[in-house]
PDB file of C-alpha atoms in Angstrom:
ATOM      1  CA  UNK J   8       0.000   0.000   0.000  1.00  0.00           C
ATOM      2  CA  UNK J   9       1.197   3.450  -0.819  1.00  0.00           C
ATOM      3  CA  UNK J  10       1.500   6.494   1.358  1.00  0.00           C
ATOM      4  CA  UNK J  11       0.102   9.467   0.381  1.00  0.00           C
ATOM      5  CA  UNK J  12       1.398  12.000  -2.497  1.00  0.00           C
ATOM      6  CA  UNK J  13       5.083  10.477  -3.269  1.00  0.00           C
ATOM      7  CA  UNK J  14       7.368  12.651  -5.777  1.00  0.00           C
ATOM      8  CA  UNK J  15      10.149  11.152  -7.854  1.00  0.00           C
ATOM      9  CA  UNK J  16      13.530  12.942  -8.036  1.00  0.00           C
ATOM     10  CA  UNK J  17      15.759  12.256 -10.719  1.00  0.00           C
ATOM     11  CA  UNK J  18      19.022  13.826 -10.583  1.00  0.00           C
ATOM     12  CA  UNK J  19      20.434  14.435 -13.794  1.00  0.00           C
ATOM     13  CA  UNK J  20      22.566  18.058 -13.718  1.00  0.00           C
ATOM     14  CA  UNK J  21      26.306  16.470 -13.969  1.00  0.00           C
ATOM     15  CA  UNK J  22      29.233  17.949 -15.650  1.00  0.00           C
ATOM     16  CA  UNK J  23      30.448  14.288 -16.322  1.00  0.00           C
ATOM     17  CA  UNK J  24      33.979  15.449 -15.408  1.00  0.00           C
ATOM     18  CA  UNK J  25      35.550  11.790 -15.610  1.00  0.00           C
ATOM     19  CA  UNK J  26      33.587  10.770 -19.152  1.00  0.00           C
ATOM     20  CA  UNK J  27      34.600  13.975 -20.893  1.00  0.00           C
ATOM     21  CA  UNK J  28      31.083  14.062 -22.623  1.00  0.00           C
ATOM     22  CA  UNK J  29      27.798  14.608 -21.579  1.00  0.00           C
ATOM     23  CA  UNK J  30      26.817  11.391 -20.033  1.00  0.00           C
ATOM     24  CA  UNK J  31      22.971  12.023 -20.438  1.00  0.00           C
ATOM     25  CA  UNK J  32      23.110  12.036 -23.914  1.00  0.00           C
ATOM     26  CA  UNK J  33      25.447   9.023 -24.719  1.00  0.00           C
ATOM     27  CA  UNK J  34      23.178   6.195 -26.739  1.00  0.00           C
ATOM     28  CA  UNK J  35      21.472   3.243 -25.128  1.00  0.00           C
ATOM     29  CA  UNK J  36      19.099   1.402 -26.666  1.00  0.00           C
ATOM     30  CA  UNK J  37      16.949   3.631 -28.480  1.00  0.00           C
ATOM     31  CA  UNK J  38      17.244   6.446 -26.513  1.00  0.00           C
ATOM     32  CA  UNK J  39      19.971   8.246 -24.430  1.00  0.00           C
ATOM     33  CA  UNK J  40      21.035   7.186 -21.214  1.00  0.00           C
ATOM     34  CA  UNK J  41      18.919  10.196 -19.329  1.00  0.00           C
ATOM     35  CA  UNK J  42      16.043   9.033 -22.111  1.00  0.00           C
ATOM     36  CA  UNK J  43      15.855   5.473 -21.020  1.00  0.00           C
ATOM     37  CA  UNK J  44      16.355   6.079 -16.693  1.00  0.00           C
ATOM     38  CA  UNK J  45      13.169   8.480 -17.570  1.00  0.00           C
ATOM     39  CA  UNK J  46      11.186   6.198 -19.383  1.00  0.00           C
ATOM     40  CA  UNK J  47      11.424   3.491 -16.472  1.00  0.00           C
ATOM     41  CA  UNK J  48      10.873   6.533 -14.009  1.00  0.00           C
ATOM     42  CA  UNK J  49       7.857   7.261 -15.273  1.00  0.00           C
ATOM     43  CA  UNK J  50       6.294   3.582 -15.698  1.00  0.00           C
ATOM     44  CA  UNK J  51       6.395   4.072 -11.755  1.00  0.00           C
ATOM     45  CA  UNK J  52       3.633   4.748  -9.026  1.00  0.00           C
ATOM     46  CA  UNK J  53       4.794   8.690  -8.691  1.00  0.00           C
ATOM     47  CA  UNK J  54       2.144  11.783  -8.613  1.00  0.00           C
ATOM     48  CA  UNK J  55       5.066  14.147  -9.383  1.00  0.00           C
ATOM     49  CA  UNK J  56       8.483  13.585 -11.169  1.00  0.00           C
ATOM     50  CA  UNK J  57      11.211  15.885 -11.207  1.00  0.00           C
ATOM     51  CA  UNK J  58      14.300  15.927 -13.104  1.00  0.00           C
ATOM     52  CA  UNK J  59      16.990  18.123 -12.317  1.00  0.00           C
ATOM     53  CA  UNK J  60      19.060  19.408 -15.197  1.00  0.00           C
ATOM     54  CA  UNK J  61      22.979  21.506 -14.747  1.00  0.00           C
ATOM     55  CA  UNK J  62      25.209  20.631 -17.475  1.00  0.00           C
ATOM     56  CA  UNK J  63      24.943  19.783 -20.769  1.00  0.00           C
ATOM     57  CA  UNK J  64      21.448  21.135 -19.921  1.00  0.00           C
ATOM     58  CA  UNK J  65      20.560  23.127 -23.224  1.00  0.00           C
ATOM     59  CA  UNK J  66      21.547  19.368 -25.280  1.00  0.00           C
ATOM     60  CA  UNK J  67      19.128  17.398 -22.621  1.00  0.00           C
ATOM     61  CA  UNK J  68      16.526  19.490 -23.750  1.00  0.00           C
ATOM     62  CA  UNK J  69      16.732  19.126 -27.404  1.00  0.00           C
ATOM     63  CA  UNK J  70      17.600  15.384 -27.364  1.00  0.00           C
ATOM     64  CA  UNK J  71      15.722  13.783 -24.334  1.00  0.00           C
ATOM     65  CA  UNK J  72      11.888  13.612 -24.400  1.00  0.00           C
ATOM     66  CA  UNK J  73      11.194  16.008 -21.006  1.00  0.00           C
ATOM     67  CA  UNK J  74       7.255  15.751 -21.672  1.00  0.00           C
ATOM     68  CA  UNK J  75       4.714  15.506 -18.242  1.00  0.00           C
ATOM     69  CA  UNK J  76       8.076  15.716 -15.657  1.00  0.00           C
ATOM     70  CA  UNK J  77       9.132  19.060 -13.870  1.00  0.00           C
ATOM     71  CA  UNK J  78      12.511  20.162 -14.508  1.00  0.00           C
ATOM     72  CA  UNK J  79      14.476  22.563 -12.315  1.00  0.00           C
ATOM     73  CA  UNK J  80      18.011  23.515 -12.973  1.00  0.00           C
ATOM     74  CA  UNK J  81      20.247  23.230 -10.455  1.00  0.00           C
ATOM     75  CA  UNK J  82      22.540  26.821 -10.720  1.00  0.00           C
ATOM     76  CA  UNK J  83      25.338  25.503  -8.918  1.00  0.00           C
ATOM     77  CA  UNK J  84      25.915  22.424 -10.905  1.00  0.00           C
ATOM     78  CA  UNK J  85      29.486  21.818 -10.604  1.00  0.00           C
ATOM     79  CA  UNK J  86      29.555  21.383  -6.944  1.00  0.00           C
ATOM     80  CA  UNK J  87      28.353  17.726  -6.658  1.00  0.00           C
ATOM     81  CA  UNK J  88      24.788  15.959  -6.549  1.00  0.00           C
ATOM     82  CA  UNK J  89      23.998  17.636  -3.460  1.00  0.00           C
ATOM     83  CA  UNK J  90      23.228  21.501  -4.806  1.00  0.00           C
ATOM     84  CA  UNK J  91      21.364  19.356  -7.533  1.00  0.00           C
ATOM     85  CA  UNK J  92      19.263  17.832  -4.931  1.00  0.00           C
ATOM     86  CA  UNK J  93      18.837  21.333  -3.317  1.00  0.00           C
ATOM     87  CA  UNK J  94      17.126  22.720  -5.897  1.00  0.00           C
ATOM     88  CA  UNK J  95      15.004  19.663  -6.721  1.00  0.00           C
ATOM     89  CA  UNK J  96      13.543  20.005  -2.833  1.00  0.00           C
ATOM     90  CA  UNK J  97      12.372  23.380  -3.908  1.00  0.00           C
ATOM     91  CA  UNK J  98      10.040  22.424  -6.342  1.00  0.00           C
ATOM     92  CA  UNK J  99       8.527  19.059  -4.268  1.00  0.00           C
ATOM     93  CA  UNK J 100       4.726  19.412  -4.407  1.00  0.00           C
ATOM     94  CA  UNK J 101       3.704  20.560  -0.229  1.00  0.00           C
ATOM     95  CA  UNK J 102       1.255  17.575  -0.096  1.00  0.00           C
ATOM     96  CA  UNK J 103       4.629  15.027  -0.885  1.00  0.00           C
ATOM     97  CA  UNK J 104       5.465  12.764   2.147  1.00  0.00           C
ATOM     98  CA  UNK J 105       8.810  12.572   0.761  1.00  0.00           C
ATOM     99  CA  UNK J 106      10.729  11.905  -2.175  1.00  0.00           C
ATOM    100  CA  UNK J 107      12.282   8.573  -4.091  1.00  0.00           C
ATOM    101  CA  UNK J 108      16.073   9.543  -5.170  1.00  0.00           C
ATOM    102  CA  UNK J 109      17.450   8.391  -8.383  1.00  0.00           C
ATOM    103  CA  UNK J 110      20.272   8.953 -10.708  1.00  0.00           C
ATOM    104  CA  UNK J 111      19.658   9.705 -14.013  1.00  0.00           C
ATOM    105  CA  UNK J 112      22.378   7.330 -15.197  1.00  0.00           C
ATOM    106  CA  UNK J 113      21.022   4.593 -14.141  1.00  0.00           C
ATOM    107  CA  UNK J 114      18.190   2.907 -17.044  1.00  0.00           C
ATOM    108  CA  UNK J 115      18.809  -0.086 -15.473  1.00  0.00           C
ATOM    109  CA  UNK J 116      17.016   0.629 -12.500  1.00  0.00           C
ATOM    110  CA  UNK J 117      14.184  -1.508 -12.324  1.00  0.00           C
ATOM    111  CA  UNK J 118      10.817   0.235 -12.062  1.00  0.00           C
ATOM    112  CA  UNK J 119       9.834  -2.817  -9.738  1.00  0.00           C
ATOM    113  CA  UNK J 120      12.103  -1.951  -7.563  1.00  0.00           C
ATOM    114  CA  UNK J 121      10.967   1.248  -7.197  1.00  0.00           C
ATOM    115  CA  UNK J 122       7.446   0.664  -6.898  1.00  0.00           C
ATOM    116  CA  UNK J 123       8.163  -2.005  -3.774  1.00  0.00           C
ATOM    117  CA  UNK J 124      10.153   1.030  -2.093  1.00  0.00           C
ATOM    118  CA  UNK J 125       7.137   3.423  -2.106  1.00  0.00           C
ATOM    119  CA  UNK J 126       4.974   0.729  -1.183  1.00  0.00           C
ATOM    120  CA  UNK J 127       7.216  -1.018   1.308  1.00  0.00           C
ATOM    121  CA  UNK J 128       9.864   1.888   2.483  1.00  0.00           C
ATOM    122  CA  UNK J 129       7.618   5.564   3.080  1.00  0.00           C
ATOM    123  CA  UNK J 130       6.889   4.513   6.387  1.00  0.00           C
ATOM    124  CA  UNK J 131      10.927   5.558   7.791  1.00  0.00           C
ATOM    125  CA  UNK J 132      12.743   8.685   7.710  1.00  0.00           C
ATOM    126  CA  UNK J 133      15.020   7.162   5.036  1.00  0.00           C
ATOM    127  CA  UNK J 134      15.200   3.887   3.146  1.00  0.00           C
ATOM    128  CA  UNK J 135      17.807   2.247   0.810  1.00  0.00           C
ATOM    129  CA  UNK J 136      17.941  -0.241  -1.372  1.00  0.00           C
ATOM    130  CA  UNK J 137      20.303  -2.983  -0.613  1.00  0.00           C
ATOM    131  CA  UNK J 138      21.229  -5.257  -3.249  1.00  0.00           C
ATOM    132  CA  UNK J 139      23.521  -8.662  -3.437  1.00  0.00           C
ATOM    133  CA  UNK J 140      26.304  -6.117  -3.740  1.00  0.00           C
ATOM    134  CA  UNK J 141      25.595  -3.478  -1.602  1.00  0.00           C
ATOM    135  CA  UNK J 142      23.617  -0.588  -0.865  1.00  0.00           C
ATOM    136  CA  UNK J 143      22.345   2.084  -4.104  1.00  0.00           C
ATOM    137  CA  UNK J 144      19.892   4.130  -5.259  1.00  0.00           C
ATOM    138  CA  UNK J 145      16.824   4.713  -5.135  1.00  0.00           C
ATOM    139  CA  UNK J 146      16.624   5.652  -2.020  1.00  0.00           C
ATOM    140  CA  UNK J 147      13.199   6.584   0.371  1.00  0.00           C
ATOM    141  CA  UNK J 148      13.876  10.245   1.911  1.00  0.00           C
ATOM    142  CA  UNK J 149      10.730  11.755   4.185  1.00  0.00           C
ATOM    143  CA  UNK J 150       9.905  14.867   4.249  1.00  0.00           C
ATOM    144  CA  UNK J 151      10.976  15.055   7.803  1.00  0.00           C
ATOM    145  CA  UNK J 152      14.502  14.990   6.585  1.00  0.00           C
ATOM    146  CA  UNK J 153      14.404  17.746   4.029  1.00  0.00           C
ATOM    147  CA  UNK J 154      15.756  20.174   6.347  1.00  0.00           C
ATOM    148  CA  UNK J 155      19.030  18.218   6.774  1.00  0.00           C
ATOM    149  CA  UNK J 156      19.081  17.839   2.953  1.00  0.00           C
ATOM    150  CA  UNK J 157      18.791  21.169   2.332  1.00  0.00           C
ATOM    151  CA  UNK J 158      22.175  22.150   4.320  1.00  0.00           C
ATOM    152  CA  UNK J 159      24.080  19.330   2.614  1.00  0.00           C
ATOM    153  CA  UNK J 160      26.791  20.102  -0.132  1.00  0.00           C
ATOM    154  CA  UNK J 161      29.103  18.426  -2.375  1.00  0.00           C
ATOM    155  CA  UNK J 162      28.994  15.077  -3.424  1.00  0.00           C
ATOM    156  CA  UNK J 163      28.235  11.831  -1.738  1.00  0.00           C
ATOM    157  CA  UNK J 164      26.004  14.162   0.389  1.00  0.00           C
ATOM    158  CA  UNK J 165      22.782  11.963   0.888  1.00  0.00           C
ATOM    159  CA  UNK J 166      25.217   9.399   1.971  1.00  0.00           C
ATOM    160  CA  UNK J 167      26.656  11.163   4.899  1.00  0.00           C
ATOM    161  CA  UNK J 168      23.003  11.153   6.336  1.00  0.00           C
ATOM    162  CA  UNK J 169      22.614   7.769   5.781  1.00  0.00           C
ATOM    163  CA  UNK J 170      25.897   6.788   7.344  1.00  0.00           C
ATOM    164  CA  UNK J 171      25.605   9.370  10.229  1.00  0.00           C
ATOM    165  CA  UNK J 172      23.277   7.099  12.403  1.00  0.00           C
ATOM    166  CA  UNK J 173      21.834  10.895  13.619  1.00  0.00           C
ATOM    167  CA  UNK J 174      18.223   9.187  11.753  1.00  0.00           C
ATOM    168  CA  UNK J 175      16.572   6.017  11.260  1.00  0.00           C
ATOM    169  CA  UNK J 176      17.437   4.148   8.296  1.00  0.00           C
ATOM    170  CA  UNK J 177      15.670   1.027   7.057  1.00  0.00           C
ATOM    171  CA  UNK J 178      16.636  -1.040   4.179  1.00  0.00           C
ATOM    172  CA  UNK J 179      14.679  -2.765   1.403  1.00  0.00           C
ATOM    173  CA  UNK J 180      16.292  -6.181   0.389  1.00  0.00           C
ATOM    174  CA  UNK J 181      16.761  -6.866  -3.356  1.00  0.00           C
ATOM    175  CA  UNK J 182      17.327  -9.788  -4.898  1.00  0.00           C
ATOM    176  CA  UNK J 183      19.454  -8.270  -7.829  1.00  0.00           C
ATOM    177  CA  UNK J 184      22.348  -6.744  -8.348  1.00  0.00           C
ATOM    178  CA  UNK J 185      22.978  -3.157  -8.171  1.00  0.00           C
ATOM    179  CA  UNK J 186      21.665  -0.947 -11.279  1.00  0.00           C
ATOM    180  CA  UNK J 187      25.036   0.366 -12.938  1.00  0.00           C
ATOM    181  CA  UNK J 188      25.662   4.033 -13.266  1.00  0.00           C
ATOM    182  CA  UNK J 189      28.019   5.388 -15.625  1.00  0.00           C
ATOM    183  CA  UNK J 190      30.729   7.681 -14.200  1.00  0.00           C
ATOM    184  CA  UNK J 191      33.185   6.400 -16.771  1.00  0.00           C
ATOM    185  CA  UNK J 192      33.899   4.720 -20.432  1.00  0.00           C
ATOM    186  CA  UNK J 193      34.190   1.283 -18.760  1.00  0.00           C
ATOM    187  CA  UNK J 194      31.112   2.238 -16.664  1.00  0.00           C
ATOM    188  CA  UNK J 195      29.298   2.611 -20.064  1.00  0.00           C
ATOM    189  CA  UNK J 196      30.660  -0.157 -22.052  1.00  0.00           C
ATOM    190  CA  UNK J 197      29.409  -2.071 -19.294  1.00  0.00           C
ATOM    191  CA  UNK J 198      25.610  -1.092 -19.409  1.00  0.00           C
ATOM    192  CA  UNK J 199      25.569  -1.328 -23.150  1.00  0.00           C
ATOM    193  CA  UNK J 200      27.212  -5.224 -22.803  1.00  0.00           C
ATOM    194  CA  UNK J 201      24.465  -6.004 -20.234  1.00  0.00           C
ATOM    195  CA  UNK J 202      22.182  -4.311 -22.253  1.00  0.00           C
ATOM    196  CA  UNK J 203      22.890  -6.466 -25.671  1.00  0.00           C
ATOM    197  CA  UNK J 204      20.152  -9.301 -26.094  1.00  0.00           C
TER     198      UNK J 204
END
């Protein structure tokens, strides 16, 4: 059972430093990498999406289908996912609970996945995702801790809460591996193997 009004956050403003190229825009399947994390977003049980664009943002919106999701840009960019995530907390609808936090470079993520977190993981302050290999995205954030996200900077920001043990975190077992995320050519050469029939 779901709680309430739940908003999706994709975070999607990276300057792909390491890749050299925008990330978003690099092929997979028929689509772009941004494209095909978006169209799995929103097959999911969300009454609000929001995408949050930075670099490469004037390409995004020419090449990746943006239609029905909110997008907010995220000035300060090129300090890390957390100024990204900043912005995005702005624009949350006021009757949200909370928010489910995902990475635009992920298409693999699985929109089952996601739709057993919001059913299973609204009820903490903060849920993960744990996986056979560890812990990832998407991750359950209530509104309760918005505050705290909204002082948080650089990146690796969200994890600091989680890791803090200053709130409650619960996890949701998966019986998967962890979606991959592309931070670099390997990273990408990767997802596109896995991604072959």
């Amino acid at each position: 059972m779901t709680i309430g009004f739940v908003t999706g956050v994709v975070l999607a403003a990276g300057v792909s430093r390491r890749l050299g190229t925008a990330k978003q825009l690099l092929p997979y399947r028929n689509t772009t990498v941004l494209g095909a994390t978006l169209d799995v977003v929103r097959s999911c049980a969300f009454d609000q999406i929001i995408v949050t664009l930075g670099g490469a943002a004037a390409a995004v919106r020419q090449q990746v289908d943006l239609a029905g999701l909110e997008v907010v840009m995220a000035d300060d960019f090129g300090s890390g996912c957390s100024s990204s995530l900043r912005s995005a907390l702005s624009a949350v609808h006021p009757l949200a609970t909370g928010i489910v936090l995902m990475l635009g470079d992920q298409p693999g993520l699985s929109a089952a996945t996601v739709d057993r977190l919001i059913a299973e993981g609204t009820s903490t302050a903060i849920t993960v995702c744990h996986y056979r290999d560890g812990v990832g995205h998407p991750f359950w954030l209530s509104r309760s801790v918005f505050s705290e996200l909204a002082e948080l900077h650089g990146d690796k920001a969200v994890w600091k809460i989680i890791e803090s043990d200053r709130v409650p975190v619960s996890r949701l077992d998966v019986d998967a591996p962890m979606p991959l995320d592309v931070d670099t050519w390997d990273d990408y050469e990767r997802l596109r193997a896995a991604a072959s029939p």
